[in-house]
Amino acid sequence: MNGRTSRRDIYLKLRHMVLTLELAPGAALSENELAASLAVSRTPVRESLILLAQEGLVQVFPKVGSFVSRVDPAQVADAQFLREAVELASLHALPERLDPAVVEDLRVNLDRQKRGALDLEEFFELDEAFHQNLMRLSGHGNVWTTVAAAKGHLDRARRLGLHENVSPAAFVAQHHEIFEAIVGGDVPRAHTAMRTHLRAVFSDIERIRAHSPELFATDASSVPVRRNIVVWE
Amino acid sequence: MNGRTSRRDIYLKLRHMVLTLELAPGAALSENELAASLAVSRTPVRESLILLAQEGLVQVFPKVGSFVSRVDPAQVADAQFLREAVELASLHALPERLDPAVVEDLRVNLDRQKRGALDLEEFFELDEAFHQNLMRLSGHGNVWTTVAAAKGHLDRARRLGLHENVSPAAFVAQHHEIFEAIVGGDVPRAHTAMRTHLRAVFSDIERIRAHSPELFATDASSVPVRRNIVVWE
DNA sequence: CGCGAAGTTCTTGTATACAAGCACCTGTCG
DNA sequence: CGACAGGTGCTTGTATACAAGAACTTCGCG
């Protein structure tokens, strides 16, 4: 029934660019420039920016400009708290019989993670699918949508952390541990493994923050920096 | 720095009308009609509807129409799971010393709840503020924003339930129990009281669903009903 | 040189015009 | 009577025009 609209395409494209840091935190956006480069009018671009603003990924200052949000440590912590609460709770809501199809998906996903030599982008996609499928096991897969929408700042911080150096091998091992505990029916062990995993992800962030403070927000009253205006031409 | 925009006013107004059931689930909306009745152009109305659609409170069918979402039992259950996970987790993140200002706010809030003879609308506002302040005690007050955005379907279902009959007295007593356990430092008791409270709220919903099934969504492929078109006039 | 005020040019917010499509109504034909 | 074809008026999607404001540049003045 639904026809495809360009707004959805543009929204997803911009969102992806923000989350992958292709659009850097703090970068100035312009509805006109984006519209021109995407070969559409301001309308769908503007509506996409409004949606991104509601997610907290973009800040719009009326009559001043739009900017990619700097990574806000407070929002990162909030997202961390949210996902930990939800993912741990879902472990205690696991049914007796796990859905074999989802379990198989998880196994395939894990195999790919272990194959090593994987692109960083690839790892993030697998990681995202892995955690979403874990939620599906407890029948609350749709809740992941809400969590995913709220953890944009955390994802960007994580990307900053992994850009630096380390291979995701440690995280892959933790995924394995969580998975084995779940299929083995050992909920307490799964709980511990999950908490360890999520907090390891979180602890990485403080390290990178000391390394690249300019990408993080300092306080709530951030002053946007306007691009220089070219006068002559 | 930010100037007031009419879009925000309209968005908040429409959102409030949807959550209070002033705009009934399933009701047809029209950007043109709303714009006319609000004395603005389609633009701010349309942008507000887009935001509400992202929250799941409105469904927009391109070239067909926009409708207030019917209450989706699946989304109600998701919101219930989400809020229970978050609110219970926040109890275990309470600090040693509670913020006296927030505690005082909670006490004043509770006193008003107990004053009895309160408007239903008033009770909902107090209830909302009460739970948000509980989250503030653990330092995760901002997470409540995410929970609040995701629990629109649950709130509407709850309103349907309380429209019917009961006084909120039982809920007020549960609030009292939770509060006393928290200020007494008894986390396990607070945990039990909170879980009992949240599930009591949830159990009310199944009752009303049997009573007024037309306000609930039946399946995902809901067919929108267009208003009759008046031809002659 | 310091400083203030006006001007320029960008920004987003709002209003409006046009395009595309769906659903209903109605007339017509078998 | 039934069914199909076309008209009609609504719907939202997109493009464009105009308005209001903020920040930077620059000019003028002391």
Short mmCIF file of C-alpha atoms (C1' of nucleotides) in Angstrom, two decimals:
data_model
loop_
_atom_site.label_atom_id
_atom_site.label_comp_id
_atom_site.label_asym_id
_atom_site.label_seq_id
_atom_site.Cartn_x
_atom_site.Cartn_y
_atom_site.Cartn_z
CA MET A 1 0.00 0.00 0.00
CA ASN A 2 2.72 2.46 0.89
CA GLY A 3 4.52 4.10 -2.00
CA ARG A 4 8.16 4.88 -1.62
CA THR A 5 8.91 8.42 -0.62
CA SER A 6 12.19 10.19 -1.06
CA ARG A 7 11.98 11.42 2.49
CA ARG A 8 12.49 7.96 3.90
CA ASP A 9 15.51 7.35 1.67
CA ILE A 10 17.05 10.65 2.64
CA TYR A 11 16.31 10.15 6.33
CA LEU A 12 17.97 6.74 6.35
CA LYS A 13 20.92 8.00 4.34
CA LEU A 14 21.56 10.97 6.60
CA ARG A 15 21.08 8.87 9.71
CA HIS A 16 23.62 6.35 8.46
CA MET A 17 26.08 9.10 7.66
CA VAL A 18 25.75 10.52 11.15
CA LEU A 19 26.09 7.19 12.92
CA THR A 20 29.11 6.15 10.88
CA LEU A 21 30.76 9.51 11.58
CA GLU A 22 30.82 10.26 7.85
CA LEU A 23 29.13 13.41 9.07
CA ALA A 24 31.38 14.38 11.96
CA PRO A 25 29.98 15.49 15.32
CA GLY A 26 29.73 19.26 15.31
CA ALA A 27 29.59 19.52 11.52
CA ALA A 28 27.35 22.22 10.13
CA LEU A 29 24.52 21.13 7.93
CA SER A 30 22.52 23.24 5.53
CA GLU A 31 19.10 22.33 4.26
CA ASN A 32 19.86 24.07 0.99
CA GLU A 33 23.22 22.41 0.47
CA LEU A 34 21.89 18.98 1.35
CA ALA A 35 18.93 19.48 -0.95
CA ALA A 36 21.20 20.50 -3.79
CA SER A 37 23.63 17.63 -3.31
CA LEU A 38 20.78 15.13 -3.05
CA ALA A 39 18.94 16.65 -6.02
CA VAL A 40 15.68 17.22 -4.20
CA SER A 41 13.97 20.22 -2.70
CA ARG A 42 14.33 21.43 0.84
CA THR A 43 11.12 19.77 1.95
CA PRO A 44 12.18 16.12 2.27
CA VAL A 45 15.59 17.16 3.58
CA ARG A 46 14.07 19.40 6.17
CA GLU A 47 11.61 16.78 7.32
CA SER A 48 14.44 14.29 7.67
CA LEU A 49 16.44 16.72 9.77
CA ILE A 50 13.43 17.23 12.03
CA LEU A 51 13.25 13.49 12.65
CA LEU A 52 16.98 13.29 13.32
CA ALA A 53 16.65 16.22 15.69
CA GLN A 54 14.00 14.36 17.67
CA GLU A 55 16.42 11.44 17.98
CA GLY A 56 19.05 13.81 19.29
CA LEU A 57 21.45 13.18 16.42
CA VAL A 58 21.05 16.68 15.02
CA GLN A 59 20.50 20.02 16.65
CA VAL A 60 18.49 22.69 14.89
CA PHE A 61 18.84 26.29 15.96
CA PRO A 62 16.06 28.34 14.38
CA LYS A 63 17.32 31.04 12.07
CA VAL A 64 20.90 30.04 12.84
CA GLY A 65 21.71 26.62 11.49
CA SER A 66 21.62 22.86 11.89
CA PHE A 67 24.49 20.84 13.26
CA VAL A 68 25.38 17.24 13.84
CA SER A 69 25.20 16.80 17.60
CA ARG A 70 28.45 16.45 19.42
CA VAL A 71 28.66 13.21 21.33
CA ASP A 72 27.08 13.96 24.68
CA PRO A 73 28.63 11.89 27.52
CA ALA A 74 25.42 12.23 29.51
CA GLN A 75 23.38 10.80 26.67
CA VAL A 76 25.93 8.04 26.20
CA ALA A 77 25.56 7.09 29.85
CA ASP A 78 21.78 7.23 29.59
CA ALA A 79 21.81 4.93 26.57
CA GLN A 80 24.15 2.57 28.35
CA PHE A 81 21.85 2.41 31.36
CA LEU A 82 18.83 1.88 29.12
CA ARG A 83 20.29 -0.92 27.06
CA GLU A 84 21.75 -2.69 30.07
CA ALA A 85 18.42 -2.61 31.87
CA VAL A 86 16.53 -3.88 28.84
CA GLU A 87 18.96 -6.52 27.67
CA LEU A 88 19.45 -7.96 31.14
CA ALA A 89 15.71 -8.03 31.76
CA SER A 90 15.14 -9.87 28.51
CA LEU A 91 17.45 -12.65 29.70
CA HIS A 92 15.11 -13.28 32.62
CA ALA A 93 12.15 -13.37 30.24
CA LEU A 94 13.55 -16.17 28.10
CA PRO A 95 11.04 -18.95 27.40
CA GLU A 96 11.64 -22.62 28.10
CA ARG A 97 11.94 -23.49 24.43
CA LEU A 98 14.01 -21.10 22.38
CA ASP A 99 12.94 -20.36 18.83
CA PRO A 100 15.22 -22.62 16.74
CA ALA A 101 15.21 -20.24 13.78
CA VAL A 102 16.50 -17.35 15.86
CA VAL A 103 19.08 -19.57 17.54
CA GLU A 104 20.30 -20.61 14.12
CA ASP A 105 20.51 -16.98 13.02
CA LEU A 106 22.60 -16.24 16.09
CA ARG A 107 24.91 -19.17 15.38
CA VAL A 108 25.49 -18.06 11.80
CA ASN A 109 26.07 -14.52 13.00
CA LEU A 110 28.63 -15.69 15.56
CA ASP A 111 30.46 -17.76 12.97
CA ARG A 112 30.88 -14.73 10.78
CA GLN A 113 32.14 -12.71 13.73
CA LYS A 114 34.77 -15.37 14.43
CA ARG A 115 35.89 -15.55 10.83
CA GLY A 116 38.23 -12.70 11.66
CA ALA A 117 39.66 -10.20 9.25
CA LEU A 118 36.34 -8.47 9.10
CA ASP A 119 35.70 -4.92 8.20
CA LEU A 120 34.90 -2.66 11.12
CA GLU A 121 31.65 -1.66 9.45
CA GLU A 122 30.81 -5.31 9.02
CA PHE A 123 31.43 -6.02 12.68
CA PHE A 124 29.09 -3.26 13.76
CA GLU A 125 26.31 -4.63 11.59
CA LEU A 126 26.81 -8.13 12.97
CA ASP A 127 26.94 -6.79 16.50
CA GLU A 128 23.70 -4.90 16.02
CA ALA A 129 21.94 -7.93 14.56
CA PHE A 130 23.32 -10.15 17.30
CA HIS A 131 21.90 -8.06 20.11
CA GLN A 132 18.60 -7.60 18.36
CA ASN A 133 18.23 -11.33 17.86
CA LEU A 134 18.99 -11.90 21.53
CA MET A 135 16.00 -9.72 22.33
CA ARG A 136 13.88 -11.64 19.86
CA LEU A 137 14.55 -14.81 21.82
CA SER A 138 12.58 -13.39 24.73
CA GLY A 139 9.80 -12.20 22.45
CA HIS A 140 10.64 -8.53 22.89
CA GLY A 141 12.44 -7.98 19.61
CA ASN A 142 10.50 -4.84 18.86
CA VAL A 143 11.73 -3.17 22.02
CA TRP A 144 15.14 -3.14 20.40
CA THR A 145 13.81 -0.53 17.98
CA THR A 146 13.31 1.87 20.86
CA VAL A 147 16.70 1.07 22.34
CA ALA A 148 18.37 1.47 18.96
CA ALA A 149 16.75 4.87 18.46
CA ALA A 150 18.00 6.05 21.85
CA LYS A 151 21.57 4.84 21.58
CA GLY A 152 22.77 6.95 18.68
CA HIS A 153 25.21 8.82 20.89
CA LEU A 154 26.54 5.58 22.36
CA ASP A 155 27.04 4.06 18.92
CA ARG A 156 29.01 7.03 17.73
CA ALA A 157 31.16 6.98 20.85
CA ARG A 158 31.78 3.29 20.29
CA ARG A 159 32.83 3.88 16.73
CA LEU A 160 35.28 6.48 17.91
CA GLY A 161 36.69 3.92 20.33
CA LEU A 162 37.10 1.19 17.77
CA HIS A 163 38.46 3.49 15.13
CA GLU A 164 41.51 3.86 17.26
CA ASN A 165 43.00 0.48 17.46
CA VAL A 166 41.77 -2.72 18.92
CA SER A 167 40.36 -5.61 17.03
CA PRO A 168 36.88 -6.57 18.17
CA ALA A 169 38.18 -10.02 19.10
CA ALA A 170 37.50 -9.52 22.80
CA PHE A 171 33.91 -8.55 22.09
CA VAL A 172 33.43 -11.55 19.84
CA ALA A 173 34.56 -13.84 22.64
CA GLN A 174 32.10 -12.20 25.00
CA HIS A 175 29.31 -12.70 22.46
CA HIS A 176 30.23 -16.34 22.33
CA GLU A 177 30.11 -16.65 26.10
CA ILE A 178 26.67 -15.03 26.26
CA PHE A 179 25.32 -17.24 23.52
CA GLU A 180 26.60 -20.45 25.07
CA ALA A 181 25.16 -19.56 28.45
CA ILE A 182 21.77 -18.89 26.92
CA VAL A 183 21.50 -22.06 24.86
CA GLY A 184 22.76 -23.93 27.91
CA GLY A 185 19.87 -22.52 29.92
CA ASP A 186 22.20 -20.92 32.47
CA VAL A 187 20.50 -17.57 32.99
CA PRO A 188 22.72 -16.34 35.86
CA ARG A 189 25.84 -17.02 33.79
CA ALA A 190 24.28 -15.28 30.80
CA HIS A 191 23.38 -12.35 33.02
CA THR A 192 26.93 -11.99 34.29
CA ALA A 193 28.42 -12.38 30.82
CA MET A 194 26.06 -9.82 29.33
CA ARG A 195 26.75 -7.28 32.03
CA THR A 196 30.48 -7.76 31.69
CA HIS A 197 30.18 -7.35 27.94
CA LEU A 198 28.07 -4.20 27.99
CA ARG A 199 30.28 -2.56 30.57
CA ALA A 200 33.42 -3.40 28.63
CA VAL A 201 31.91 -1.58 25.68
CA PHE A 202 31.13 1.36 27.92
CA SER A 203 34.52 1.57 29.54
CA ASP A 204 36.15 1.99 26.16
CA ILE A 205 34.38 5.27 25.74
CA GLU A 206 36.03 7.12 28.60
CA ARG A 207 39.41 6.25 27.12
CA ILE A 208 38.63 7.77 23.74
CA ARG A 209 37.07 10.81 25.33
CA ALA A 210 40.37 11.79 26.87
CA HIS A 211 41.96 11.27 23.47
CA SER A 212 39.57 13.30 21.31
CA PRO A 213 37.66 15.68 23.55
CA GLU A 214 36.70 18.01 20.71
CA LEU A 215 34.11 15.55 19.44
CA PHE A 216 32.30 15.53 22.76
CA ALA A 217 29.95 18.14 24.07
CA THR A 218 31.30 20.16 26.95
CA ASP A 219 28.12 21.57 28.43
CA ALA A 220 24.49 21.99 27.54
CA SER A 221 24.89 25.53 26.24
CA SER A 222 26.93 24.62 23.21
CA VAL A 223 27.54 27.54 20.91
CA PRO A 224 27.20 26.65 17.24
CA VAL A 225 29.99 27.75 14.97
CA ARG A 226 28.77 29.26 11.77
CA ARG A 227 30.72 28.58 8.60
CA ASN A 228 32.51 31.61 7.21
CA ILE A 229 30.46 33.53 4.73
CA VAL A 230 32.07 34.12 1.37
CA VAL A 231 31.33 37.68 0.37
CA TRP A 232 32.94 38.49 -2.97
CA GLU A 233 32.58 35.89 -5.68
CA MET B 1 18.53 31.48 21.91
CA ASN B 2 15.68 29.46 20.48
CA GLY B 3 12.68 31.38 19.27
CA ARG B 4 9.30 29.83 19.73
CA THR B 5 7.95 28.06 16.71
CA SER B 6 4.36 27.20 16.07
CA ARG B 7 5.36 23.68 15.13
CA ARG B 8 6.34 22.85 18.68
CA ASP B 9 3.08 24.22 20.04
CA ILE B 10 1.06 22.27 17.51
CA TYR B 11 3.07 19.11 18.05
CA LEU B 12 2.54 19.24 21.81
CA LYS B 13 -1.12 20.07 21.41
CA LEU B 14 -1.81 17.22 18.99
CA ARG B 15 0.23 14.82 21.10
CA HIS B 16 -1.75 15.73 24.18
CA MET B 17 -5.03 15.30 22.32
CA VAL B 18 -3.98 11.84 21.16
CA LEU B 19 -2.77 10.69 24.57
CA THR B 20 -5.87 11.97 26.35
CA LEU B 21 -8.08 10.23 23.78
CA GLU B 22 -9.56 13.58 22.78
CA LEU B 23 -8.54 12.32 19.38
CA ALA B 24 -9.88 8.79 19.44
CA PRO B 25 -7.84 5.81 18.24
CA GLY B 26 -8.70 5.20 14.60
CA ALA B 27 -9.88 8.75 13.98
CA ALA B 28 -9.07 10.19 10.58
CA LEU B 29 -6.91 13.27 10.52
CA SER B 30 -6.49 15.73 7.69
CA GLU B 31 -3.56 18.05 7.34
CA ASN B 32 -5.80 20.59 5.67
CA GLU B 33 -8.53 20.44 8.28
CA LEU B 34 -6.07 20.61 11.15
CA ALA B 35 -4.29 23.52 9.52
CA ALA B 36 -7.56 25.37 9.05
CA SER B 37 -8.77 24.75 12.59
CA LEU B 38 -5.41 25.78 14.03
CA ALA B 39 -5.16 28.81 11.77
CA VAL B 40 -1.80 27.91 10.31
CA SER B 41 -0.61 26.44 7.04
CA ARG B 42 -0.12 22.78 6.32
CA THR B 43 3.61 22.94 6.94
CA PRO B 44 3.79 22.99 10.75
CA VAL B 45 0.84 20.62 10.99
CA ARG B 46 2.42 18.19 8.59
CA GLU B 47 5.76 18.27 10.36
CA SER B 48 4.01 17.60 13.65
CA LEU B 49 2.21 14.61 12.20
CA ILE B 50 5.51 13.24 10.93
CA LEU B 51 6.92 13.40 14.44
CA LEU B 52 3.84 11.74 15.90
CA ALA B 53 4.08 9.06 13.24
CA GLN B 54 7.64 8.29 14.30
CA GLU B 55 6.38 7.87 17.85
CA GLY B 56 3.77 5.43 16.60
CA LEU B 57 0.85 7.58 17.71
CA VAL B 58 -0.24 8.38 14.17
CA GLN B 59 -0.16 6.37 10.98
CA VAL B 60 0.31 8.13 7.66
CA PHE B 61 -0.68 6.38 4.46
CA PRO B 62 0.74 8.29 1.50
CA LYS B 63 -1.92 9.64 -0.81
CA VAL B 64 -4.61 8.05 1.34
CA GLY B 65 -4.80 9.71 4.72
CA SER B 66 -3.52 10.03 8.27
CA PHE B 67 -5.09 8.31 11.22
CA VAL B 68 -4.68 8.17 14.96
CA SER B 69 -3.17 4.76 15.64
CA ARG B 70 -5.43 2.20 17.18
CA VAL B 71 -4.06 0.95 20.48
CA ASP B 72 -1.74 -1.91 19.57
CA PRO B 73 -1.64 -4.60 22.29
CA ALA B 74 1.80 -5.65 21.11
CA GLN B 75 3.13 -2.13 21.55
CA VAL B 76 1.44 -1.89 24.93
CA ALA B 77 3.24 -5.04 26.03
CA ASP B 78 6.52 -3.75 24.66
CA ALA B 79 6.17 -0.49 26.54
CA GLN B 80 5.29 -2.36 29.70
CA PHE B 81 8.40 -4.52 29.39
CA LEU B 82 10.54 -1.48 28.70
CA ARG B 83 9.33 0.60 31.62
CA GLU B 84 9.49 -2.29 34.05
CA ALA B 85 13.06 -3.08 33.05
CA VAL B 86 14.13 0.53 33.35
CA GLU B 87 12.31 1.47 36.51
CA LEU B 88 13.39 -1.66 38.36
CA ALA B 89 16.98 -1.19 37.26
CA SER B 90 16.95 2.38 38.50
CA LEU B 91 16.05 1.13 41.97
CA HIS B 92 19.29 -0.83 42.09
CA ALA B 93 21.23 2.25 40.99
CA LEU B 94 20.05 4.42 43.88
CA PRO B 95 22.87 6.31 45.61
CA GLU B 96 23.58 6.20 49.31
CA ARG B 97 22.39 9.74 49.89
CA LEU B 98 19.17 10.63 48.12
CA ASP B 99 18.77 14.13 46.72
CA PRO B 100 16.69 15.90 49.39
CA ALA B 101 15.05 18.23 46.87
CA VAL B 102 13.75 15.34 44.78
CA VAL B 103 12.59 13.48 47.87
CA GLU B 104 10.67 16.56 48.93
CA ASP B 105 9.10 16.82 45.47
CA LEU B 106 8.00 13.22 45.76
CA ARG B 107 6.53 13.80 49.19
CA VAL B 108 4.52 16.80 48.00
CA ASN B 109 3.38 14.83 44.98
CA LEU B 110 2.23 11.95 47.16
CA ASP B 111 0.34 14.27 49.47
CA ARG B 112 -1.61 15.62 46.53
CA GLN B 113 -2.38 12.12 45.33
CA LYS B 114 -3.76 11.24 48.75
CA ARG B 115 -5.89 14.36 48.96
CA GLY B 116 -8.54 12.37 47.10
CA ALA B 117 -11.34 13.73 44.99
CA LEU B 118 -8.86 14.50 42.30
CA ASP B 119 -9.57 14.83 38.64
CA LEU B 120 -8.55 11.87 36.54
CA GLU B 121 -6.43 14.14 34.37
CA GLU B 122 -4.78 15.48 37.49
CA PHE B 123 -3.95 12.01 38.71
CA PHE B 124 -2.26 11.11 35.45
CA GLU B 125 -0.08 14.19 35.63
CA LEU B 126 0.90 13.43 39.21
CA ASP B 127 1.56 9.80 38.33
CA GLU B 128 3.79 10.79 35.44
CA ALA B 129 5.75 13.25 37.56
CA PHE B 130 6.03 10.71 40.39
CA HIS B 131 7.64 8.06 38.22
CA GLN B 132 9.93 10.53 36.53
CA ASN B 133 11.14 11.82 39.87
CA LEU B 134 11.80 8.27 41.02
CA MET B 135 14.14 7.93 38.05
CA ARG B 136 15.79 11.21 38.94
CA LEU B 137 16.71 9.78 42.33
CA SER B 138 19.05 7.33 40.62
CA GLY B 139 20.49 10.02 38.37
CA HIS B 140 18.84 8.68 35.24
CA GLY B 141 15.99 11.13 35.01
CA ASN B 142 16.62 11.79 31.36
CA VAL B 143 16.05 8.15 30.47
CA TRP B 144 12.45 8.73 31.41
CA THR B 145 12.12 10.85 28.28
CA THR B 146 12.83 7.83 26.13
CA VAL B 147 10.48 5.65 28.13
CA ALA B 148 7.76 8.28 27.97
CA ALA B 149 8.09 8.56 24.21
CA ALA B 150 7.75 4.80 23.82
CA LYS B 151 4.80 4.29 26.10
CA GLY B 152 2.18 6.26 24.23
CA HIS B 153 0.15 3.16 23.45
CA LEU B 154 0.35 2.02 27.07
CA ASP B 155 -0.80 5.40 28.35
CA ARG B 156 -3.81 5.41 26.08
CA ALA B 157 -4.71 1.88 27.13
CA ARG B 158 -4.41 2.93 30.74
CA ARG B 159 -6.69 5.88 30.21
CA LEU B 160 -9.25 3.59 28.68
CA GLY B 161 -9.01 1.41 31.76
CA LEU B 162 -9.42 4.23 34.24
CA HIS B 163 -12.16 5.88 32.26
CA GLU B 164 -14.31 2.94 33.11
CA ASN B 165 -14.64 2.97 36.81
CA VAL B 166 -12.15 2.61 39.57
CA SER B 167 -10.70 5.37 41.63
CA PRO B 168 -6.93 5.45 41.53
CA ALA B 169 -6.83 4.85 45.28
CA ALA B 170 -5.16 1.47 44.94
CA PHE B 171 -2.42 2.97 42.78
CA VAL B 172 -1.86 5.79 45.24
CA ALA B 173 -1.35 3.26 48.03
CA GLN B 174 1.19 1.42 45.90
CA HIS B 175 3.02 4.67 45.21
CA HIS B 176 3.17 5.24 48.95
CA GLU B 177 4.59 1.79 49.56
CA ILE B 178 7.28 2.27 46.91
CA PHE B 179 8.24 5.66 48.29
CA GLU B 180 8.48 4.47 51.88
CA ALA B 181 10.63 1.51 50.89
CA ILE B 182 13.01 3.77 49.00
CA VAL B 183 13.47 6.39 51.69
CA GLY B 184 13.87 3.51 54.17
CA GLY B 185 16.72 2.16 52.08
CA ASP B 186 14.99 -1.18 51.58
CA VAL B 187 15.74 -1.84 47.91
CA PRO B 188 14.33 -5.39 47.76
CA ARG B 189 11.03 -4.19 49.21
CA ALA B 190 10.97 -1.27 46.78
CA HIS B 191 11.69 -3.68 43.95
CA THR B 192 8.77 -5.92 44.88
CA ALA B 193 6.43 -3.00 45.41
CA MET B 194 7.36 -1.44 42.09
CA ARG B 195 6.89 -4.67 40.18
CA THR B 196 3.54 -5.27 41.81
CA HIS B 197 2.48 -1.74 40.98
CA LEU B 198 3.52 -1.81 37.34
CA ARG B 199 1.90 -5.17 36.74
CA ALA B 200 -1.32 -4.06 38.37
CA VAL B 201 -1.42 -1.23 35.90
CA PHE B 202 -0.80 -3.66 33.08
CA SER B 203 -3.40 -6.19 34.14
CA ASP B 204 -6.08 -3.55 33.96
CA ILE B 205 -5.55 -3.29 30.26
CA GLU B 206 -6.61 -6.79 29.31
CA ARG B 207 -9.88 -6.17 31.09
CA ILE B 208 -10.71 -3.07 29.10
CA ARG B 209 -9.63 -4.71 25.88
CA ALA B 210 -12.39 -7.28 26.20
CA HIS B 211 -14.77 -4.44 26.89
CA SER B 212 -13.92 -2.11 24.00
CA PRO B 213 -12.15 -4.12 21.32
CA GLU B 214 -12.88 -1.62 18.56
CA LEU B 215 -10.25 0.75 19.91
CA PHE B 216 -7.54 -1.85 19.63
CA ALA B 217 -5.71 -2.89 16.52
CA THR B 218 -6.54 -6.37 15.29
CA ASP B 219 -3.62 -7.13 13.02
CA ALA B 220 -0.77 -5.31 11.35
CA SER B 221 -2.58 -4.87 8.04
CA SER B 222 -5.16 -2.45 9.28
CA VAL B 223 -7.26 -0.99 6.53
CA PRO B 224 -7.90 2.70 6.96
CA VAL B 225 -11.48 3.85 6.63
CA ARG B 226 -11.88 6.95 4.57
CA ARG B 227 -14.52 9.43 5.61
CA ASN B 228 -17.40 9.69 3.19
CA ILE B 229 -16.90 12.33 0.60
CA VAL B 230 -19.67 14.89 0.32
CA VAL B 231 -20.23 15.59 -3.34
CA TRP B 232 -23.10 17.99 -3.81
CA GLU B 233 -22.93 20.55 -1.02
"C1'" DC C 1 43.58 52.49 16.66
"C1'" DG C 2 39.06 51.30 18.94
"C1'" DC C 3 34.40 50.76 18.53
"C1'" DG C 4 29.76 50.93 17.12
"C1'" DA C 5 26.24 50.71 13.64
"C1'" DA C 6 24.51 49.52 9.31
"C1'" DG C 7 24.55 46.26 5.54
"C1'" DT C 8 25.05 41.77 3.49
"C1'" DT C 9 24.16 36.99 3.28
"C1'" DC C 10 23.35 33.22 5.17
"C1'" DT C 11 20.05 30.48 8.12
"C1'" DT C 12 15.47 28.16 9.27
"C1'" DG C 13 10.13 28.89 9.69
"C1'" DT C 14 5.99 29.36 7.28
"C1'" DA C 15 2.84 29.75 3.41
"C1'" DT C 16 1.45 28.40 -0.99
"C1'" DA C 17 1.31 26.00 -5.60
"C1'" DC C 18 1.54 21.99 -8.09
"C1'" DA C 19 1.90 16.86 -8.75
"C1'" DA C 20 0.53 12.07 -8.19
"C1'" DG C 21 -2.60 8.69 -6.51
"C1'" DC C 22 -6.36 6.40 -4.25
"C1'" DA C 23 -11.30 5.66 -3.20
"C1'" DC C 24 -15.66 6.59 -3.80
"C1'" DC C 25 -19.67 7.83 -6.63
"C1'" DT C 26 -22.22 7.50 -10.75
"C1'" DG C 27 -23.53 6.72 -15.21
"C1'" DT C 28 -23.58 3.36 -18.77
"C1'" DC C 29 -23.73 -0.87 -21.05
"C1'" DG C 30 -24.49 -5.83 -21.24
"C1'" DC D 1 -29.89 -6.43 -11.97
"C1'" DG D 2 -24.76 -6.57 -12.19
"C1'" DA D 3 -20.45 -5.01 -13.53
"C1'" DC D 4 -17.24 -2.07 -15.39
"C1'" DA D 5 -15.43 2.44 -16.78
"C1'" DG D 6 -14.78 7.10 -15.98
"C1'" DG D 7 -15.27 11.37 -13.30
"C1'" DT D 8 -14.61 13.82 -9.00
"C1'" DG D 9 -12.76 15.32 -4.84
"C1'" DC D 10 -10.22 14.19 -1.38
"C1'" DT D 11 -5.53 12.68 0.37
"C1'" DT D 12 -0.34 13.29 1.11
"C1'" DG D 13 4.43 14.28 -1.33
"C1'" DT D 14 7.30 17.63 -3.31
"C1'" DA D 15 8.80 22.09 -5.03
"C1'" DT D 16 9.01 26.88 -4.55
"C1'" DA D 17 8.27 31.72 -2.71
"C1'" DC D 18 8.39 34.72 0.94
"C1'" DA D 19 9.34 36.25 5.81
"C1'" DA D 20 11.99 36.96 9.95
"C1'" DG D 21 16.15 36.74 12.31
"C1'" DA D 22 21.07 35.99 13.58
"C1'" DA D 23 25.98 36.49 12.69
"C1'" DC D 24 29.62 38.09 10.22
"C1'" DT D 25 31.72 41.84 7.41
"C1'" DT D 26 32.66 46.36 6.66
"C1'" DC D 27 32.32 51.01 6.77
"C1'" DG D 28 32.22 55.25 9.33
"C1'" DC D 29 33.24 57.95 13.23
"C1'" DG D 30 35.54 59.51 17.35
#
